Coordinates of C-alpha atoms and ligand atoms in Angstrom, one line a residue:
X1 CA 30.6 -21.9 55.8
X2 CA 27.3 -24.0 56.2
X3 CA 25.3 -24.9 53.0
X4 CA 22.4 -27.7 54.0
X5 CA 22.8 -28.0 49.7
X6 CA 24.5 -30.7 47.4
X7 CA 28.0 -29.8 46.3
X8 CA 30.0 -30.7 43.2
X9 CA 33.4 -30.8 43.1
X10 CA 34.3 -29.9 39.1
X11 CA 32.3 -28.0 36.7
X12 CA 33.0 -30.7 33.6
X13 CA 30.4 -32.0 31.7
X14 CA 29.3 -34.6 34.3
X15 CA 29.5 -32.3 37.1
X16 CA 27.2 -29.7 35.1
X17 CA 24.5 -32.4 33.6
X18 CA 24.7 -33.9 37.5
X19 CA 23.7 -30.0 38.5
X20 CA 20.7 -29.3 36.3
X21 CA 19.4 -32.9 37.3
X22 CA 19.4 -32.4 41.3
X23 CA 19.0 -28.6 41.5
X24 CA 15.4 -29.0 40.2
X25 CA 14.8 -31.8 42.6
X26 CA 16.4 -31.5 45.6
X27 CA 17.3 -27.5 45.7
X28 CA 20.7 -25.5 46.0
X29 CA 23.9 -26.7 44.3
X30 CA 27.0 -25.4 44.1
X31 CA 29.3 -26.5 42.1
X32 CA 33.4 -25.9 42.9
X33 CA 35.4 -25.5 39.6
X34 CA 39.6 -25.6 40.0
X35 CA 39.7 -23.6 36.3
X36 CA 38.5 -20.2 35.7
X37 CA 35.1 -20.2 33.7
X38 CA 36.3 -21.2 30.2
X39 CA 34.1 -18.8 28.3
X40 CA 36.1 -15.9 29.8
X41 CA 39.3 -14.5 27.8
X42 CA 41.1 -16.1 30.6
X43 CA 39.5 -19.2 30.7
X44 CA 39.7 -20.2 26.8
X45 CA 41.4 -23.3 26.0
X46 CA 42.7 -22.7 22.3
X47 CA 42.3 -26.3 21.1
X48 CA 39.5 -28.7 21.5
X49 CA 39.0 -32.2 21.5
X50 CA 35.3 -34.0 19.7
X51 CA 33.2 -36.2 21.4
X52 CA 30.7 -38.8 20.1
X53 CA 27.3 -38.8 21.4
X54 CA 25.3 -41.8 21.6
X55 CA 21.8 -42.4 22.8
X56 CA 22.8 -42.8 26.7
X57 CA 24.1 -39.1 26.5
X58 CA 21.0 -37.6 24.7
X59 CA 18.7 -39.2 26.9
X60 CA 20.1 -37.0 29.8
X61 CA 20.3 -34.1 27.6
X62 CA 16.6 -34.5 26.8
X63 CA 15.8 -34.7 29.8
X64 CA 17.6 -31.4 31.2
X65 CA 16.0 -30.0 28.4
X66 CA 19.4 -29.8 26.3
X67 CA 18.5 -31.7 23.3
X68 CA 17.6 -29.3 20.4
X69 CA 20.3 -27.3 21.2
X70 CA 23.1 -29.5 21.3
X71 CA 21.9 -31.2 18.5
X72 CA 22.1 -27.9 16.6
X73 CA 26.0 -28.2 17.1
X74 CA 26.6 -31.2 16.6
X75 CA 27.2 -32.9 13.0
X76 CA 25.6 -35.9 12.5
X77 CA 28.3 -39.4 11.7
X78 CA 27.3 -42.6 9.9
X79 CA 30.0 -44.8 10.2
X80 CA 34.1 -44.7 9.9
X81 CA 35.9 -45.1 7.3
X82 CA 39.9 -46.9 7.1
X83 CA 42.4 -45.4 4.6
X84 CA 44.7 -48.5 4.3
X85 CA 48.4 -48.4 2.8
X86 CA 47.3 -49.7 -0.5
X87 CA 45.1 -46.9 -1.3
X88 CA 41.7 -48.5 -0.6
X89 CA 39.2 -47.8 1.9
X90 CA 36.7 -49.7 3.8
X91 CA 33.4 -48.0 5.3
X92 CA 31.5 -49.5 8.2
X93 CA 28.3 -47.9 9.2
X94 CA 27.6 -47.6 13.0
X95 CA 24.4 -49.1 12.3
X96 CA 22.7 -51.2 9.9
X97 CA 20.0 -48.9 9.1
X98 CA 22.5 -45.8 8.5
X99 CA 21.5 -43.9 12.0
X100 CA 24.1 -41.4 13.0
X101 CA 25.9 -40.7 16.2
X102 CA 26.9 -37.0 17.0
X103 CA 30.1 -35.3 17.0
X104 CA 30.2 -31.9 18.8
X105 CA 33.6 -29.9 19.7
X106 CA 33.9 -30.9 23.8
X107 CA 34.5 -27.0 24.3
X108 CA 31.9 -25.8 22.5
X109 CA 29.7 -28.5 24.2
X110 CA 31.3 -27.1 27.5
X111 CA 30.4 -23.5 26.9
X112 CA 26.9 -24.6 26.1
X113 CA 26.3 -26.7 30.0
X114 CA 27.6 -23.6 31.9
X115 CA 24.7 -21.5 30.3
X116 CA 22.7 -23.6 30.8
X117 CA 23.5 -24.7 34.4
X118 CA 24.6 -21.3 35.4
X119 CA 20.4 -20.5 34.2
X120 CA 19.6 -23.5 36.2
X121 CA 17.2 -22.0 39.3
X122 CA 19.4 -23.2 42.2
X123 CA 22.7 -23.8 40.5
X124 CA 25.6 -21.8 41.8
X125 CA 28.6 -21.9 39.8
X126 CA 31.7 -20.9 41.6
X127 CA 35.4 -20.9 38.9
X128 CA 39.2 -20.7 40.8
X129 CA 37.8 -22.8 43.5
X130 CA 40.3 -25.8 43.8
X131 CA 39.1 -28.3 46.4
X132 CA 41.8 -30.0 48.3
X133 CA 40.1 -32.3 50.6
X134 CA 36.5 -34.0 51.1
X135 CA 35.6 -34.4 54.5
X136 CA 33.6 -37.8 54.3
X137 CA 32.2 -37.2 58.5
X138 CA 30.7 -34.0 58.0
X139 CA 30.4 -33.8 55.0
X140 CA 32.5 -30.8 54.5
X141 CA 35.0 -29.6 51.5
X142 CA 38.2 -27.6 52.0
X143 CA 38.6 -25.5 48.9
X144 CA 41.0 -22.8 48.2
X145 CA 39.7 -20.1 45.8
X146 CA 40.8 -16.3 45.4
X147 CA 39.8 -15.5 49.3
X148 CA 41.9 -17.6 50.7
X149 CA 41.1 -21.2 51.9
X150 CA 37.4 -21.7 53.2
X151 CA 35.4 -25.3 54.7
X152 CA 32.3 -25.9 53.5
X153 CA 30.1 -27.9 55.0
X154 CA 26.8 -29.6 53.4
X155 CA 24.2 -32.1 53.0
X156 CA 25.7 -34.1 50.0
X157 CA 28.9 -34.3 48.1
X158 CA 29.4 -35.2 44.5
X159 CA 32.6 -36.0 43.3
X160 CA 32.3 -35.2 39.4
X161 CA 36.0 -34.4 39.2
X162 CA 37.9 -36.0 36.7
X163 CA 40.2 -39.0 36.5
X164 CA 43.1 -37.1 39.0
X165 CA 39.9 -36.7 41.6
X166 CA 39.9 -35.6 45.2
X167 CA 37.2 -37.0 46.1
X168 CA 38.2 -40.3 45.2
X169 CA 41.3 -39.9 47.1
X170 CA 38.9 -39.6 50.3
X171 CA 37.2 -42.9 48.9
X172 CA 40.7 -44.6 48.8
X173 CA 41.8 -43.0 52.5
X174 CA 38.9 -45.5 54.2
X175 CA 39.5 -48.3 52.3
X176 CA 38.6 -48.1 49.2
X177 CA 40.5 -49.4 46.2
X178 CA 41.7 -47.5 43.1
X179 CA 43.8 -47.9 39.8
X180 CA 45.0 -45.3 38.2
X181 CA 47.0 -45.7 35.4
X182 CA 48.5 -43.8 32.3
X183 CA 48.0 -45.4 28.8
X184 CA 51.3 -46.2 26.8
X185 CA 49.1 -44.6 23.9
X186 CA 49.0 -40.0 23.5
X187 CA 47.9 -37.9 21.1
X188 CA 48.4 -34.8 19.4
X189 CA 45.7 -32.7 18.5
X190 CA 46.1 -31.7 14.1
X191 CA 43.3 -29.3 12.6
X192 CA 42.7 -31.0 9.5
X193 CA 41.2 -28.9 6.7
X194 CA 37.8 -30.4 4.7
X195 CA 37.1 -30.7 0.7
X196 CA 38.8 -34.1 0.4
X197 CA 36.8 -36.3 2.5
X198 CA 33.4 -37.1 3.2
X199 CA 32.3 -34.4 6.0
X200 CA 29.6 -37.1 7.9
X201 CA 32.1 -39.7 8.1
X202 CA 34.8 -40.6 10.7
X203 CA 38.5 -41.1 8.8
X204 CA 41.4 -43.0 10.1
X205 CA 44.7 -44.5 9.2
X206 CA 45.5 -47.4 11.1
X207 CA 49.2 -48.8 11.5
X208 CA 49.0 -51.7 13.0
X209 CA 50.0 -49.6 16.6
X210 CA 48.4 -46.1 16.0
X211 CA 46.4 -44.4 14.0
X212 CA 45.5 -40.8 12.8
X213 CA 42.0 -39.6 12.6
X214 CA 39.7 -36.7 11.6
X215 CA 36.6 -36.3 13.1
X216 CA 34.2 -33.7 11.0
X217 CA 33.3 -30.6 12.4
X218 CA 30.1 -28.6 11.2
X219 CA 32.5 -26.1 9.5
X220 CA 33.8 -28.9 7.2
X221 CA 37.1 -29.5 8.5
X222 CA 38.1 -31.7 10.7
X223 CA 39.9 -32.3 13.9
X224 CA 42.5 -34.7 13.7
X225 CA 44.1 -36.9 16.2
X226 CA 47.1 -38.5 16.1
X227 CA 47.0 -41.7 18.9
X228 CA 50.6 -42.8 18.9
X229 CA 52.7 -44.9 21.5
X230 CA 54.4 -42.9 23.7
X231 CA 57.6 -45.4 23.5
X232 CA 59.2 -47.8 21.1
X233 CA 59.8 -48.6 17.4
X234 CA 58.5 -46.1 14.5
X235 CA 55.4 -45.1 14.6
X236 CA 55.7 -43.6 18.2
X237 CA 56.3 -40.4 19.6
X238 CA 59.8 -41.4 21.0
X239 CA 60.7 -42.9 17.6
X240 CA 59.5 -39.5 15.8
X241 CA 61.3 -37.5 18.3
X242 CA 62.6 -34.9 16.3
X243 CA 61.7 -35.5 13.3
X244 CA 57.9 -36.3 14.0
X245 CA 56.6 -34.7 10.9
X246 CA 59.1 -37.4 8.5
X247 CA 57.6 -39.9 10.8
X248 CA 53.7 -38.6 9.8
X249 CA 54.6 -38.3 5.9
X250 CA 56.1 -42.0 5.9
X251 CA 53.2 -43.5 7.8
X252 CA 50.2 -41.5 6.9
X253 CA 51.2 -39.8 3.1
X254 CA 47.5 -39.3 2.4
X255 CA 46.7 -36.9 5.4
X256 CA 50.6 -35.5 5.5
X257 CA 49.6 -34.2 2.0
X258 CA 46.7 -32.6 3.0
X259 CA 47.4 -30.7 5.7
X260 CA 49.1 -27.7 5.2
X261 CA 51.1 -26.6 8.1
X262 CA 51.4 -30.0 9.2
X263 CA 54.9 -30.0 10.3
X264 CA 54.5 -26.4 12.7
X265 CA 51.2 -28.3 14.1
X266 CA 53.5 -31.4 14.8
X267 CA 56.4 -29.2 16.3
X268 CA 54.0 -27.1 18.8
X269 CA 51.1 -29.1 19.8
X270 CA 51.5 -30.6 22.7
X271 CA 51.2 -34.2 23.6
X272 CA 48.6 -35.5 26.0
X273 CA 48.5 -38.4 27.6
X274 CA 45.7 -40.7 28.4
X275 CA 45.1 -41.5 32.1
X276 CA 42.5 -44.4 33.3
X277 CA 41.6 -44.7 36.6
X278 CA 38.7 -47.3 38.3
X279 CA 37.5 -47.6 41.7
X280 CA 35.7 -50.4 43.6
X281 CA 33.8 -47.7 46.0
X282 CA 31.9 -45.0 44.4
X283 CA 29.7 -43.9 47.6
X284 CA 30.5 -43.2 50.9
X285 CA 27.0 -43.7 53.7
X286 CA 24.8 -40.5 52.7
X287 CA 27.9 -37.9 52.4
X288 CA 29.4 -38.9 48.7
X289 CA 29.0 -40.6 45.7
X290 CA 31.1 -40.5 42.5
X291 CA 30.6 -39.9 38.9
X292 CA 32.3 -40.1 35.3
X293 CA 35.4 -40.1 35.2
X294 CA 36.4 -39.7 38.7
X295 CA 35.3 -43.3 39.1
X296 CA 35.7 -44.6 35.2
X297 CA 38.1 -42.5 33.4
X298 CA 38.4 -45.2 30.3
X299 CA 40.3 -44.9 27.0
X300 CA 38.8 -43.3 24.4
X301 CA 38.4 -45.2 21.4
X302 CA 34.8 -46.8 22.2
X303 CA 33.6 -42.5 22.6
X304 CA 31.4 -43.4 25.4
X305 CA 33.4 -41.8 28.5
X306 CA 30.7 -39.2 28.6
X307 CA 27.9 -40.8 27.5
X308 CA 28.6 -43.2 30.8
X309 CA 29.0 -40.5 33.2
X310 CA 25.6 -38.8 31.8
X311 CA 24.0 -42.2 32.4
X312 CA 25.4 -42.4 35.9
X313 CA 23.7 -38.9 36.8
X314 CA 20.3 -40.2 35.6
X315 CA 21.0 -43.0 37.6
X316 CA 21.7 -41.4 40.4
X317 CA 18.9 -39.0 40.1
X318 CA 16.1 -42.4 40.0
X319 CA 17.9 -43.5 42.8
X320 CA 17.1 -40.5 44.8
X321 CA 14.0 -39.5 43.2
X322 CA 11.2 -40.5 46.1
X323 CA 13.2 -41.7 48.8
X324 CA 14.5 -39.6 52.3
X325 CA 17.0 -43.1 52.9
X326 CA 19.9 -41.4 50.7
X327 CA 22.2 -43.6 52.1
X328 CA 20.4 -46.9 50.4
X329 CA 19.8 -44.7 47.3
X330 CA 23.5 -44.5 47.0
X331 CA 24.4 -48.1 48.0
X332 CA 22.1 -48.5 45.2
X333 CA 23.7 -46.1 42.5
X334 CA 27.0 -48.0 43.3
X335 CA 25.6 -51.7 43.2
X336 CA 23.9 -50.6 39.5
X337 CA 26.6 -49.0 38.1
X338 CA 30.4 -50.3 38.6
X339 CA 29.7 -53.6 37.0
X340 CA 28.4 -51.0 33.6
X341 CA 31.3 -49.1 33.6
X342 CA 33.9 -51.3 34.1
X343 CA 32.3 -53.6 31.1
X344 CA 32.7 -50.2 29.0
X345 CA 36.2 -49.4 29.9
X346 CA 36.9 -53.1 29.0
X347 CA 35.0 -52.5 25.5
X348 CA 37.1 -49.2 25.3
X349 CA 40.3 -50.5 25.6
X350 CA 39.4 -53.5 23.3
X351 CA 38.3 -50.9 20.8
X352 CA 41.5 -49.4 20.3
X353 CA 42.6 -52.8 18.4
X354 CA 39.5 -52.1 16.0
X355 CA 40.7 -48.5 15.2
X356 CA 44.7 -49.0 15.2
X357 CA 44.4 -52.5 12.7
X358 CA 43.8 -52.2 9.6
X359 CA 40.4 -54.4 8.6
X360 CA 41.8 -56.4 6.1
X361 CA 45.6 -57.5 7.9
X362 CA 45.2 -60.9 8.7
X363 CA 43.1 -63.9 7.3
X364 CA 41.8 -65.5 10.0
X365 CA 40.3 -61.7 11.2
X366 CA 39.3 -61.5 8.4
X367 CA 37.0 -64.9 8.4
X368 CA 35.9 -63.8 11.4
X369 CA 34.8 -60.8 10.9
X370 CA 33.2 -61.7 7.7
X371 CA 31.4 -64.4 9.8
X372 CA 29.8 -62.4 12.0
X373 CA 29.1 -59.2 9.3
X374 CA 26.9 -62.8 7.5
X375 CA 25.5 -63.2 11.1
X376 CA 24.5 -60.1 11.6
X377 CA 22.6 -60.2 8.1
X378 CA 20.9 -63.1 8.4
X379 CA 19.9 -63.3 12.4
X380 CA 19.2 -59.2 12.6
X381 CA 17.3 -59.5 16.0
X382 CA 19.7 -62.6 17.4
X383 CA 22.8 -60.6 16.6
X384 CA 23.5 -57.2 16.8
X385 CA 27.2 -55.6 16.2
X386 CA 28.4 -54.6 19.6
X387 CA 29.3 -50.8 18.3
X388 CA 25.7 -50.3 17.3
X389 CA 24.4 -51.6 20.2
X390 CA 26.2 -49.5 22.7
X391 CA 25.9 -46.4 20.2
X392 CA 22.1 -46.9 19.7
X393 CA 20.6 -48.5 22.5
X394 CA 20.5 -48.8 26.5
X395 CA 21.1 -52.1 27.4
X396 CA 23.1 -52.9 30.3
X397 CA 27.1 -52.4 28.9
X398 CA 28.1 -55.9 30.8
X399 CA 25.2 -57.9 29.4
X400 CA 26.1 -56.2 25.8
X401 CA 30.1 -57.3 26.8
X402 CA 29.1 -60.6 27.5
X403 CA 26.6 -61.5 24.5
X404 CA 29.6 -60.4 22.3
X405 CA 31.9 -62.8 24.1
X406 CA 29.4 -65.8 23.8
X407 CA 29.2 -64.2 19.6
X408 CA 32.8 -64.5 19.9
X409 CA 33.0 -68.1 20.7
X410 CA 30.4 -69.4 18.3
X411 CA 32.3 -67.7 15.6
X412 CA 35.4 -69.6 16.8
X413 CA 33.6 -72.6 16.9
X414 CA 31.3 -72.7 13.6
X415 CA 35.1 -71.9 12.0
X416 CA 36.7 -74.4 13.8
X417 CA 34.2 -77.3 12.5
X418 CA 33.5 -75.9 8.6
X419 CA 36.6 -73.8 8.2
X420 CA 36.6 -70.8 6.6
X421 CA 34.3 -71.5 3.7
X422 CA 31.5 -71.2 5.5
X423 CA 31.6 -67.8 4.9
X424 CA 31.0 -67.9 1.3
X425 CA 28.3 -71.0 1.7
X426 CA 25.0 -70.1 0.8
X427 CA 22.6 -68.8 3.6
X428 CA 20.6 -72.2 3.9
X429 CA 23.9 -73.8 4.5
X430 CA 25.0 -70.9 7.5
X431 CA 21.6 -71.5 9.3
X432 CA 21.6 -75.5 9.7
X433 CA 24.7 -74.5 11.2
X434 CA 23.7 -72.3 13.8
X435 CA 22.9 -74.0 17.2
X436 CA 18.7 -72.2 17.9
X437 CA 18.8 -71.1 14.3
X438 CA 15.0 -72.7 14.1
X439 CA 13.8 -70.4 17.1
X440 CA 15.3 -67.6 15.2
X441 CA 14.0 -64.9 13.1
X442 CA 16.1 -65.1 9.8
X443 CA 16.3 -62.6 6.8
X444 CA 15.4 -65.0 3.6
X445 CA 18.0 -64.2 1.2
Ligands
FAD501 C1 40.8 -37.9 23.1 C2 39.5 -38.1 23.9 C3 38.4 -38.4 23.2 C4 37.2 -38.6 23.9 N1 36.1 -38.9 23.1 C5 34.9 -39.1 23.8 C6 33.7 -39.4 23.0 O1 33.7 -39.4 21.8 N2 32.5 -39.6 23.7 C7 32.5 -39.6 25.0 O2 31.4 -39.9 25.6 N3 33.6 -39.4 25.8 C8 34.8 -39.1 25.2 N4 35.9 -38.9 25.9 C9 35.8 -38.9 27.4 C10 35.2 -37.6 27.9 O3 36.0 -36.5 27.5 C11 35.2 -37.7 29.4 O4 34.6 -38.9 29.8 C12 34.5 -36.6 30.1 O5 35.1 -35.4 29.8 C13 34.3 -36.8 31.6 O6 33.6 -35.7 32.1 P1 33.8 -35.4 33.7 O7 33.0 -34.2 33.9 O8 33.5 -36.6 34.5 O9 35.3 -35.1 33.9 P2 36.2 -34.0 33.3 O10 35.8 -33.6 32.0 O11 37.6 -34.4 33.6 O12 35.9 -32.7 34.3 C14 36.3 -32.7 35.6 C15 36.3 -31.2 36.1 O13 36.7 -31.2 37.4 C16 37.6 -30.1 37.7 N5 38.4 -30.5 38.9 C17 39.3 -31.5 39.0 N6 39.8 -31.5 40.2 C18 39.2 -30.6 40.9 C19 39.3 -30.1 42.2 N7 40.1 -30.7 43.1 N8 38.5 -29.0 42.6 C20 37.7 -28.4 41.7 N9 37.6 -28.8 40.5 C21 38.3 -29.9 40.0 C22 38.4 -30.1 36.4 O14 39.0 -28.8 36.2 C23 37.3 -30.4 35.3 O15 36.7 -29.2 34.9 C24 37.1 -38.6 25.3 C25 38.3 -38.3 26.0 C26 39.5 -38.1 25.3 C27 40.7 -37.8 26.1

């Protein structure tokens, strides 16, 4: 079949956004889906996942027009908050000046794109189509759907499909180079009922290696998640094997208490595992060009997978917006964008430390982070905590990776000369020690 259109392999979230973007500007596009449509009886998954949107991901929802009615499922976060083993808790806000990020249910988000694509002038969405190969010459797809297997030829192929994609495996056939990889850490998915804890606030129960948390959902309750290694000493899910649920009550009492079928949840949810997967090549000439997770499928723990593959769909649109030389547009997309994603996957999988430790384990952590929480207060425009600024802003994610790093070393070093009292000394004290502190603009306190 000939289609001079753009085609998307994989009706996810990127793959949808990526639709309502090009349709608009550049005309037809289909997009191939390997599921049935989820908002069929068929097609319903009976569990869902939340995900946290930050600024990058609204800005492409604004501009599809998505905003108002995304927000209007979403409930708003401030900040997470650590249940430790001694019974205390310790709140930090995603940003200093109390905004929230967005939690939404990822299916309910789901449901929401496809209307909205599928009412997209130009956007053909087409379920049970599973493409099997991407020819990169033609361009063409092979896809086998419900009448049998069928080539599809067109103008411009997106791969939008997943960590496990196909079209990435066409990438990797002329050259490219991949790694895929599956993260010692799963979870388990554990509905979490509300009334105990504070319903605009992230929980979590760190370990030390794991952690359980609830994420609020706009009925009150919560979705929980338990992150577990797959292997190895208690907690882990070999270590629980079958007795997961004694495992849960000795290592997270507070939640075990609270949940009230906790031990049938533990014995018949599954257990997912995390891949990641990178690629050095996203584009291929004019033909193909990659997107989320089909070219950064990252761990979790940072929340930014999708708000990273929404930003590379607005890229991708400027890069074609007012230009015939799609090939240069795409060499373009590629050049701007691996650099951003693999400084986010980095920040991701660095993340996981923050969420599976608890805040107060050991001293010289603790100094540190103490250090920079007094930074933060008295340089607020020199330095910025690294969450907020990838939550709330745009800036580049390598340049935000690196300032933290170069944050990172002046903390080692201003502890390394004045120990760790300088954490305590008075403000005064702090900025005669701070190399620039002169050019800077300080908080008097
Ligand atoms: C536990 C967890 C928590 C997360 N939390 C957050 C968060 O808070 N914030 C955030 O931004 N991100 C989060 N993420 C990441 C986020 O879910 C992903 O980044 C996002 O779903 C990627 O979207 P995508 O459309 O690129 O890929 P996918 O969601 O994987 O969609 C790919 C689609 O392609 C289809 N497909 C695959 N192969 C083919 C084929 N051969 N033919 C046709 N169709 C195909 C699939 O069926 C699927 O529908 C989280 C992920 C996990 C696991």
């Amino acid at each position: 079949m000939n289609d001079s259109g753009i085609v998307i392999i994989g009706g996810g979230p990127v793959g949808l956004v990526a639709a309502m973007y090009l349709a608009p500007r550049f005309g037809s596009v289909t997009v191939l889906e390997k599921r049935p449509d989820p908002r069929s009886r068929l097609g319903a998954v009976g569990r869902s996942i939340t995900v946290m949107l930050s600024t990058r991901g609204w800005r492409a929802l604004a501009e599809v027009g998505l905003e108002g009615p995304v927000r209007s499922i979403c409930v708003p976060i401030h900040g997470r908050c650590a249940h430790l083993t001694d019974g205390s808790s310790h709140v930090t806000p995603y940003s200093r000046d109390r905004r929230p990020i967005w939690s939404v249910e990822r299916a309910r988000l789901h449901r929401l794109l496809l209307d909205a694509a599928e009412a997209t002038p130009g956007v053909r969405l087409c379920f049970d189509q599973q493409v099997r190969e991407v020819d990169l010459d033609e361009p063409a797809v092979v896809v086998d759907g419900p009448a049998g297997r069928q080539t599809l030829t067109c103008r411009l192929v997106l791969g939008c499909d997943g960590a496990h994609s196909t079209a990435r495996a066409a990438l990797v056939a002329r050259g490219a180079r991949e790694e895929v990889r599956t993260l010692e850490m799963a979870y388990q998915e554990i509905d979490v009922p509300g009334g105990w804890l504070d319903p605009f606030t992230m929980h979590y129960w760190p370990t030390g290696d794991g952690f359980f948390g609830a994420f609020p959902l706009p009925s009150g309750h919560f979705a929980g998640s338990l992150f577990l290694r797959l292997d190895g000493p208690p907690p882990s899910y070999a270590a629980g094997g079958g007795d997961l649920f004694g495992m849960f009550t000795t290592h997270f009492p507070e939640p075990a208490a609270a949940i009230g079928d906790l031990a049938g949840q533990l014995a018949t949810k599954s257990v997912s595992t995390i891949t990641i997967a990178s690629c050095d090549r996203w584009v291929w000439q004019d033909k193909l060009a990659l997107l989320g997770d089909a070219c950064h499928a990252m761990a979790p723990f940072m929340g930014h997978g999708m708000n990273c593959g929404f930003e590379d769909v607005r890229t991708l649109a400027e890069c074609l917006d007012g230009t015939d030389d799609t090939e240069s547009a795409l060499a373009v997309y590629e050049k701007s964008r691996v650099e951003e994603a693999k400084a986010i996957s980095a920040l991701s999988q660095q993340h996981y430390h923050t969420m599976s430790t608890p805040p107060q384990d050991k001293a010289a952590a603790l100094a540190k982070e103490a250090l920079r929480e007094r930074l933060f207060e008295l340089f607020p425009d020199r330095f910025v905590p690294l969450y907020e600024q990838c939550a709330f802003t745009e800036e580049s994610y390598a340049t935000l990776l690196n300032n933290d790093l170069v944050l990172e070393s002046l903390v080692e070093e201003l502890l390394g000369i004045h120990g760790p009292e300088l954490v305590s000394a008075p403000a005064s004290t702090l900025r005669a020690c701070v190399p620039g502190a002169a050019d800077s603009i300080t908080k008097e306190s």
